[in-house]
């Protein structure tokens, strides 16, 4: 369920238009008041990625928190998973991450986690949205959040120590030395540009990096998990053993094997599921994947005696399904992978470390570990629209979808989904051949674009 501002992955949009410093201040005002009212002066930790607008949103949220009587702990440039980790391990009331993940620098966003490091409950998000719009009512009466006074005013705390503790946590997860291995890292000019290198250096790898020079304007630009070509080139040109590409806030990870082949989230889950099962740690011999995952994942893991449970798209839905069925592994094709014993959300660096452990302990390159994953022909097309919700409801689009569903019946599947994070409609088709997938995607894309012209 999504609200007016907070969607499946936070409050996200074009800075200065969809999301503003004034709105961020109000988010901080509400959080500082809400958690202080519940139990006295609250502690809220804030992280950000390096995009230019992150400073505006960071300072605005911190100002709102302190104005309401809470204390804001500033981690500076850090990853979304680190904010989740520190929030739950250091006794914070909640955590805030400023990032638009895999989007361009023009966008930014606000993600909020509760004291357990999980995405904030929808009911509280609804209250925040009402406050932003001046529609917060308490006991049926309009309510204005009071400003703290005197010694009740909050303070900001420089909290680089939290980021350092997270780095130490990551290093401690590895039981193997990476000495003698050449590893490529693409940090998307994003939040993990220092953290990832620190971890892999400490574990003994010889590190080669790309997408590691953020300037505030180049996050995800031709690099990162959504554009792995730069990492593929790095791996091939330097004969590296393996490569890892993260997104802007490093909750995603995509791998590149020693041959230069991309291993996406589905491939990672295939490798991780078999690895955990061999160790006796895959509870129930099941994992969770979304409806976007390639159908070949279920087929390939079934041959290994592993069941794939399906859920809606979004890492929050993955975690919810994992909790319901007792799975310790779940994720998305995009590279969000959750290891339930370690975390409640996707962490690209935890994913990379787990893959490294599998490679080293099995004494086999990633290409060999992923060899048994046989993909079905699949293609996903992202169609930019003005209104993603309206686009999928237009009669011409509905008719095109019905034609496509009839065409793939019995030999494939079709998924049409408005993005949860940007004004895009995603069209995914599985069929007998990639050419057939491309034709069906083109037909639906044409219907969507034509409908936009009409609307």
Coordinates of C-alpha atoms in Angstrom, one line a residue:
X1 CA 0.0 0.0 0.0
X2 CA 1.3 3.4 -0.9
X3 CA 0.3 6.9 0.2
X4 CA 0.4 10.4 -1.2
X5 CA 4.1 10.9 -0.6
X6 CA 5.6 7.7 0.7
X7 CA 5.6 4.9 -1.8
X8 CA 7.1 1.4 -1.7
X9 CA 10.5 2.8 -1.1
X10 CA 10.0 6.1 0.7
X11 CA 9.2 9.6 -0.3
X12 CA 11.0 10.1 -3.6
X13 CA 10.9 12.5 -6.6
X14 CA 12.4 15.5 -8.4
X15 CA 14.0 17.8 -5.8
X16 CA 12.5 21.3 -5.7
X17 CA 9.4 20.0 -7.3
X18 CA 8.1 16.7 -5.9
X19 CA 10.2 16.8 -2.8
X20 CA 11.3 20.0 -1.1
X21 CA 13.4 21.2 1.9
X22 CA 10.2 22.5 3.5
X23 CA 8.6 19.0 3.3
X24 CA 11.8 17.5 4.7
X25 CA 11.7 20.0 7.7
X26 CA 8.1 18.9 8.4
X27 CA 9.2 15.2 8.3
X28 CA 11.8 16.0 10.9
X29 CA 9.3 18.0 13.0
X30 CA 6.9 15.1 13.1
X31 CA 9.5 12.5 13.9
X32 CA 11.1 14.6 16.6
X33 CA 7.7 15.3 18.2
X34 CA 6.2 11.8 17.7
X35 CA 9.1 9.8 19.3
X36 CA 9.8 12.4 22.1
X37 CA 6.1 12.3 23.0
X38 CA 6.2 8.5 23.2
X39 CA 9.2 8.3 25.6
X40 CA 11.1 11.5 26.3
X41 CA 13.9 13.1 24.3
X42 CA 14.4 10.8 21.3
X43 CA 17.4 9.9 19.3
X44 CA 17.2 9.7 15.5
X45 CA 20.0 8.8 13.2
X46 CA 20.4 10.3 9.7
X47 CA 22.4 9.1 6.7
X48 CA 22.7 10.3 3.1
X49 CA 24.1 9.5 -0.3
X50 CA 26.5 12.0 -2.0
X51 CA 24.0 13.6 -4.4
X52 CA 24.0 17.4 -4.4
X53 CA 20.5 17.8 -2.9
X54 CA 21.2 15.4 0.0
X55 CA 22.7 18.3 2.1
X56 CA 19.5 20.4 1.9
X57 CA 17.3 17.5 3.0
X58 CA 19.7 16.3 5.7
X59 CA 19.9 19.7 7.3
X60 CA 16.2 20.3 7.0
X61 CA 15.3 17.0 8.6
X62 CA 17.9 17.6 11.4
X63 CA 16.5 21.1 12.0
X64 CA 13.0 19.7 12.2
X65 CA 14.0 17.0 14.7
X66 CA 15.8 19.4 17.0
X67 CA 13.1 22.0 16.8
X68 CA 10.7 19.4 18.1
X69 CA 12.9 18.4 21.0
X70 CA 14.7 15.3 19.6
X71 CA 18.4 14.7 19.0
X72 CA 19.7 14.1 15.4
X73 CA 22.8 11.9 15.0
X74 CA 24.4 12.6 11.6
X75 CA 26.3 9.7 9.9
X76 CA 27.0 11.8 6.8
X77 CA 27.6 9.9 3.5
X78 CA 26.7 6.3 4.3
X79 CA 24.5 3.5 2.9
X80 CA 20.8 2.7 3.6
X81 CA 21.6 -0.7 5.1
X82 CA 24.1 1.0 7.5
X83 CA 21.3 3.3 8.8
X84 CA 19.1 0.2 9.4
X85 CA 21.9 -1.6 11.1
X86 CA 22.9 1.3 13.4
X87 CA 19.3 2.1 14.2
X88 CA 18.5 -1.4 15.5
X89 CA 21.9 -2.0 17.2
X90 CA 22.5 1.3 18.8
X91 CA 19.0 1.9 20.4
X92 CA 17.7 4.7 18.1
X93 CA 14.0 5.4 18.0
X94 CA 14.1 5.5 14.2
X95 CA 16.5 6.1 11.3
X96 CA 16.3 8.3 8.2
X97 CA 18.2 7.7 4.9
X98 CA 18.3 10.4 2.3
X99 CA 18.7 8.8 -1.1
X100 CA 16.9 8.2 -4.4
X101 CA 18.6 4.8 -4.7
X102 CA 19.1 4.0 -8.4
X103 CA 17.6 7.2 -9.7
X104 CA 19.6 10.1 -11.2
X105 CA 21.0 13.0 -9.2
X106 CA 18.0 15.1 -10.1
X107 CA 15.8 13.0 -7.8
X108 CA 16.2 12.4 -4.1
X109 CA 14.2 10.7 -1.4
X110 CA 13.5 10.1 2.3
X111 CA 13.4 6.5 3.7
X112 CA 12.5 6.0 7.3
X113 CA 13.1 2.8 9.4
X114 CA 11.7 2.0 12.8
X115 CA 13.7 1.0 15.9
X116 CA 14.0 -2.6 14.5
X117 CA 15.6 -1.3 11.3
X118 CA 12.5 -2.2 9.3
X119 CA 10.5 0.2 7.1
X120 CA 8.4 2.5 9.1
X121 CA 4.8 1.3 9.6
X122 CA 2.2 2.6 7.1
X123 CA 0.0 4.1 9.9
X124 CA 2.9 6.4 11.1
X125 CA 3.7 7.4 7.5
X126 CA 0.0 8.3 7.0
X127 CA 0.3 10.7 10.0
X128 CA 3.5 12.2 8.5
X129 CA 1.7 12.8 5.2
X130 CA -1.2 14.5 7.0
X131 CA 1.2 16.7 8.9
X132 CA 2.9 17.8 5.7
X133 CA -0.5 18.8 4.2
X134 CA -1.6 20.6 7.4
X135 CA -4.3 17.9 8.1
X136 CA -3.0 16.4 11.3
X137 CA -5.9 15.9 13.8
X138 CA -5.6 14.7 17.3
X139 CA -8.8 13.7 19.1
X140 CA -10.8 15.1 16.1
X141 CA -9.2 18.6 16.5
X142 CA -6.5 20.2 14.3
X143 CA -3.1 19.8 15.9
X144 CA 0.0 22.0 15.6
X145 CA 3.2 20.4 16.7
X146 CA 4.7 22.7 19.4
X147 CA 8.3 24.0 19.2
X148 CA 10.6 22.9 21.9
X149 CA 11.8 25.6 24.3
X150 CA 14.8 26.2 26.6
X151 CA 16.6 23.0 27.6
X152 CA 14.1 20.9 25.7
X153 CA 15.5 21.9 22.3
X154 CA 17.4 19.1 20.7
X155 CA 20.9 18.9 19.4
X156 CA 22.8 17.4 16.5
X157 CA 25.6 14.9 17.0
X158 CA 28.4 14.0 14.6
X159 CA 28.1 10.3 14.4
X160 CA 30.8 9.0 12.1
X161 CA 31.3 6.3 14.8
X162 CA 28.1 4.6 13.6
X163 CA 29.4 4.2 10.1
X164 CA 32.7 2.8 11.5
X165 CA 30.8 0.3 13.6
X166 CA 28.9 -0.8 10.5
X167 CA 32.2 -1.3 8.6
X168 CA 33.5 -3.4 11.4
X169 CA 30.3 -5.5 11.3
X170 CA 30.8 -6.2 7.6
X171 CA 34.4 -7.2 8.1
X172 CA 33.4 -9.6 10.9
X173 CA 30.9 -11.4 8.7
X174 CA 33.6 -12.9 6.5
X175 CA 35.3 -16.2 7.7
X176 CA 37.7 -16.1 4.8
X177 CA 40.6 -14.1 3.6
X178 CA 40.4 -12.5 0.2
X179 CA 44.1 -12.4 -0.3
X180 CA 45.2 -13.3 -3.8
X181 CA 41.8 -12.4 -5.3
X182 CA 41.3 -9.4 -7.6
X183 CA 38.0 -7.8 -7.1
X184 CA 36.2 -5.1 -9.0
X185 CA 33.9 -2.6 -7.3
X186 CA 31.5 -0.3 -8.9
X187 CA 30.0 1.9 -6.2
X188 CA 27.8 4.0 -8.6
X189 CA 29.4 7.2 -7.4
X190 CA 27.2 6.7 -4.5
X191 CA 26.9 6.0 -0.8
X192 CA 29.3 3.0 -0.6
X193 CA 32.3 4.6 -2.4
X194 CA 34.4 4.6 0.7
X195 CA 32.8 1.8 2.7
X196 CA 33.0 -0.9 0.1
X197 CA 36.7 -0.3 -0.5
X198 CA 37.4 -0.2 3.2
X199 CA 35.8 -3.6 3.7
X200 CA 37.4 -5.4 0.7
X201 CA 40.9 -3.8 1.5
X202 CA 40.6 -5.0 5.1
X203 CA 39.7 -8.5 4.0
X204 CA 42.8 -8.7 1.8
X205 CA 41.5 -8.4 -1.7
X206 CA 43.3 -6.5 -4.5
X207 CA 40.7 -3.9 -5.3
X208 CA 40.0 -2.2 -8.7
X209 CA 37.3 0.5 -8.6
X210 CA 35.1 2.3 -11.0
X211 CA 32.2 4.7 -10.2
X212 CA 34.0 5.8 -7.0
X213 CA 34.5 9.5 -7.6
X214 CA 31.2 11.2 -6.6
X215 CA 30.7 14.9 -7.3
X216 CA 27.1 15.2 -6.4
X217 CA 25.9 15.1 -10.0
X218 CA 27.1 11.7 -11.2
X219 CA 25.4 9.2 -9.0
X220 CA 24.3 6.1 -11.1
X221 CA 25.5 7.9 -14.3
X222 CA 26.6 5.1 -16.6
X223 CA 27.7 3.0 -13.6
X224 CA 26.3 1.0 -10.8
X225 CA 23.9 -1.9 -10.6
X226 CA 21.6 -0.5 -13.3
X227 CA 24.5 0.0 -15.7
X228 CA 27.0 -2.8 -15.2
X229 CA 28.8 -2.3 -18.5
X230 CA 31.6 -0.3 -16.8
X231 CA 32.2 -3.1 -14.3
X232 CA 32.1 -5.7 -17.1
X233 CA 34.9 -3.7 -18.9
X234 CA 36.9 -3.3 -15.7
X235 CA 36.7 -7.1 -15.0
X236 CA 37.7 -8.1 -18.5
X237 CA 40.4 -5.5 -19.0
X238 CA 42.2 -6.4 -15.7
X239 CA 41.5 -10.2 -15.7
X240 CA 39.7 -9.8 -12.4
X241 CA 38.3 -12.8 -10.5
X242 CA 34.9 -11.2 -9.7
X243 CA 33.1 -7.8 -9.6
X244 CA 30.3 -6.3 -7.6
X245 CA 28.1 -3.3 -8.7
X246 CA 26.0 -1.4 -6.1
X247 CA 23.4 1.2 -6.6
X248 CA 23.3 4.8 -5.2
X249 CA 22.5 3.8 -1.6
X250 CA 24.1 0.3 -1.8
X251 CA 21.0 -1.8 -0.9
X252 CA 21.4 -3.6 -4.3
X253 CA 24.2 -5.7 -5.7
X254 CA 24.8 -7.1 -9.1
X255 CA 27.8 -9.5 -9.8
X256 CA 30.1 -9.9 -12.7
X257 CA 31.9 -13.2 -13.0
X258 CA 35.5 -13.7 -14.1
X259 CA 34.4 -14.1 -17.8
X260 CA 32.6 -10.7 -17.7
X261 CA 29.1 -12.2 -17.5
X262 CA 26.5 -10.4 -15.4
X263 CA 24.9 -12.3 -12.6
X264 CA 21.7 -10.5 -11.5
X265 CA 19.7 -10.9 -8.3
X266 CA 18.1 -14.1 -9.5
X267 CA 21.5 -15.6 -10.2
X268 CA 22.8 -14.5 -6.8
X269 CA 19.8 -16.1 -5.1
X270 CA 20.4 -19.3 -7.0
X271 CA 24.1 -19.4 -5.8
X272 CA 23.2 -18.3 -2.3
X273 CA 20.3 -20.8 -1.9
X274 CA 22.5 -23.8 -2.9
X275 CA 25.4 -22.5 -0.7
X276 CA 23.1 -22.2 2.3
X277 CA 21.5 -25.5 1.7
X278 CA 24.8 -27.3 1.5
X279 CA 25.7 -25.7 4.9
X280 CA 22.4 -26.9 6.4
X281 CA 21.3 -23.2 6.9
X282 CA 18.5 -22.9 4.3
X283 CA 15.5 -23.3 6.7
X284 CA 12.6 -25.3 5.0
X285 CA 14.7 -25.5 1.8
X286 CA 12.8 -22.5 0.5
X287 CA 13.5 -18.9 -0.6
X288 CA 11.3 -16.0 -1.6
X289 CA 11.4 -14.2 -4.9
X290 CA 9.1 -11.6 -6.5
X291 CA 6.9 -12.0 -9.5
X292 CA 9.6 -10.1 -11.5
X293 CA 12.0 -13.0 -11.1
X294 CA 12.8 -15.2 -14.1
X295 CA 10.7 -18.3 -14.2
X296 CA 13.8 -20.3 -14.7
X297 CA 14.8 -19.6 -11.1
X298 CA 12.0 -21.8 -9.7
X299 CA 12.7 -24.5 -12.3
X300 CA 16.5 -24.5 -11.6
X301 CA 16.1 -24.5 -7.8
X302 CA 13.4 -27.2 -7.9
X303 CA 16.0 -29.5 -9.4
X304 CA 18.0 -28.9 -6.2
X305 CA 15.1 -29.6 -3.9
X306 CA 14.5 -25.9 -3.1
X307 CA 11.1 -24.3 -3.3
X308 CA 10.6 -20.6 -4.5
X309 CA 7.7 -18.7 -2.8
X310 CA 6.4 -15.8 -4.8
X311 CA 5.4 -12.3 -3.6
X312 CA 4.8 -8.8 -4.9
X313 CA 7.6 -6.5 -6.1
X314 CA 9.4 -4.6 -3.3
X315 CA 11.9 -5.6 -0.7
X316 CA 9.3 -4.9 2.1
X317 CA 7.0 -7.5 0.5
X318 CA 9.9 -9.9 0.2
X319 CA 10.8 -9.5 3.9
X320 CA 7.1 -9.9 4.9
X321 CA 6.8 -13.1 2.9
X322 CA 10.0 -14.4 4.4
X323 CA 8.7 -13.8 7.9
X324 CA 5.4 -15.6 7.0
X325 CA 7.0 -18.7 5.6
X326 CA 10.1 -18.9 7.7
X327 CA 12.5 -18.4 4.8
X328 CA 16.0 -17.1 5.5
X329 CA 16.7 -15.9 2.0
X330 CA 14.7 -13.8 -0.4
X331 CA 15.2 -11.0 -3.0
X332 CA 14.6 -9.4 -6.3
X333 CA 16.1 -9.7 -9.7
X334 CA 17.2 -6.1 -9.4
X335 CA 19.8 -7.1 -6.8
X336 CA 17.9 -6.5 -3.5
X337 CA 18.8 -9.7 -1.6
X338 CA 17.9 -10.3 2.1
X339 CA 19.7 -12.7 4.3
X340 CA 17.2 -13.1 7.1
X341 CA 19.8 -14.2 9.8
X342 CA 21.7 -11.0 9.4
X343 CA 19.3 -8.3 8.3
X344 CA 15.7 -7.2 7.7
X345 CA 16.4 -5.4 4.5
X346 CA 18.6 -5.7 1.4
X347 CA 22.3 -4.9 1.8
X348 CA 24.5 -5.0 -1.3
X349 CA 27.7 -5.4 0.7
X350 CA 26.3 -8.3 2.8
X351 CA 25.3 -9.9 -0.6
X352 CA 28.8 -9.4 -2.0
X353 CA 30.5 -10.8 1.1
X354 CA 28.2 -13.9 1.0
X355 CA 29.0 -14.5 -2.7
X356 CA 32.7 -14.2 -1.9
X357 CA 32.3 -16.7 0.9
X358 CA 30.6 -19.2 -1.5
X359 CA 33.3 -18.8 -4.1
X360 CA 36.2 -19.3 -1.6
X361 CA 34.6 -22.1 0.4
X362 CA 33.6 -24.0 -2.7
X363 CA 36.9 -23.4 -4.4
X364 CA 35.0 -22.5 -7.6
X365 CA 34.6 -19.3 -9.6
X366 CA 31.2 -17.6 -9.7
X367 CA 30.6 -18.7 -13.3
X368 CA 30.8 -22.4 -12.1
X369 CA 28.5 -21.8 -9.1
X370 CA 25.9 -20.1 -11.3
X371 CA 26.1 -22.6 -14.1
X372 CA 23.0 -24.6 -13.2
X373 CA 20.7 -21.6 -13.3
X374 CA 18.9 -21.9 -16.7
X375 CA 17.0 -18.7 -17.5
X376 CA 13.8 -18.6 -19.6
X377 CA 13.8 -15.9 -22.4
X378 CA 12.8 -12.8 -20.6
X379 CA 12.7 -9.1 -21.4
X380 CA 11.8 -6.0 -19.4
X381 CA 11.1 -2.6 -20.9
X382 CA 10.7 0.6 -18.9
X383 CA 8.3 3.0 -20.5
X384 CA 8.4 6.6 -19.2
X385 CA 5.0 8.1 -18.6
X386 CA 3.4 11.2 -17.1
X387 CA 1.1 9.3 -14.7
X388 CA 2.1 5.6 -14.1
X389 CA -1.1 4.7 -12.3
X390 CA -3.4 6.2 -15.1
X391 CA -1.3 4.7 -17.9
X392 CA -2.0 1.1 -17.0
X393 CA -5.8 1.7 -16.8
X394 CA -6.2 3.2 -20.3
X395 CA -8.5 1.0 -22.6
X396 CA -5.8 0.8 -25.4
X397 CA -3.3 -0.5 -22.9
X398 CA -5.7 -3.0 -21.4
X399 CA -6.5 -4.3 -24.8
X400 CA -2.9 -4.7 -25.8
X401 CA -2.2 -6.6 -22.5
X402 CA -5.1 -9.0 -23.3
X403 CA -3.7 -9.7 -26.7
X404 CA -0.3 -10.3 -25.3
X405 CA -1.6 -12.6 -22.5
X406 CA -3.3 -14.6 -25.2
X407 CA -0.1 -14.8 -27.2
X408 CA 2.0 -16.2 -24.4
X409 CA -0.7 -18.4 -22.8
X410 CA 0.7 -21.8 -22.0
X411 CA 4.3 -20.9 -22.9
X412 CA 5.2 -17.8 -21.0
X413 CA 3.9 -14.9 -18.9
X414 CA 3.3 -11.2 -18.9
X415 CA 3.7 -8.6 -16.1
X416 CA 2.7 -5.0 -16.4
X417 CA 3.6 -2.9 -13.4
X418 CA 3.7 0.8 -12.5
X419 CA 7.1 1.5 -10.8
X420 CA 7.0 2.1 -7.1
X421 CA 9.8 4.7 -7.3
X422 CA 9.6 6.7 -10.6
X423 CA 7.1 7.7 -13.4
X424 CA 7.7 4.5 -15.3
X425 CA 5.6 1.5 -16.4
X426 CA 7.6 -1.7 -16.4
X427 CA 6.7 -4.4 -19.0
X428 CA 8.1 -7.8 -18.4
X429 CA 7.5 -10.7 -20.9
X430 CA 8.7 -14.3 -20.8
X431 CA 8.1 -16.4 -23.9
X432 CA 9.7 -19.0 -26.1
X433 CA 12.3 -16.7 -27.7
X434 CA 13.9 -13.4 -26.9
X435 CA 12.6 -12.1 -30.2
X436 CA 9.1 -12.9 -29.3
X437 CA 9.5 -11.2 -26.0
X438 CA 10.8 -8.1 -27.8
X439 CA 7.9 -8.0 -30.2
X440 CA 5.3 -8.3 -27.4
X441 CA 7.1 -5.6 -25.3
X442 CA 7.2 -3.3 -28.4
X443 CA 3.4 -3.8 -29.0
X444 CA 2.6 -2.9 -25.3
X445 CA 5.0 0.0 -25.3
X446 CA 3.4 1.4 -28.4
X447 CA 0.0 1.2 -26.7
X448 CA 1.3 3.0 -23.6
X449 CA 3.0 5.8 -25.6
X450 CA 0.0 6.2 -27.8
X451 CA -2.3 6.4 -24.8
X452 CA 0.0 9.1 -23.3
X453 CA -0.4 11.1 -26.4
X454 CA -4.2 10.9 -26.1
X455 CA -4.2 11.7 -22.4

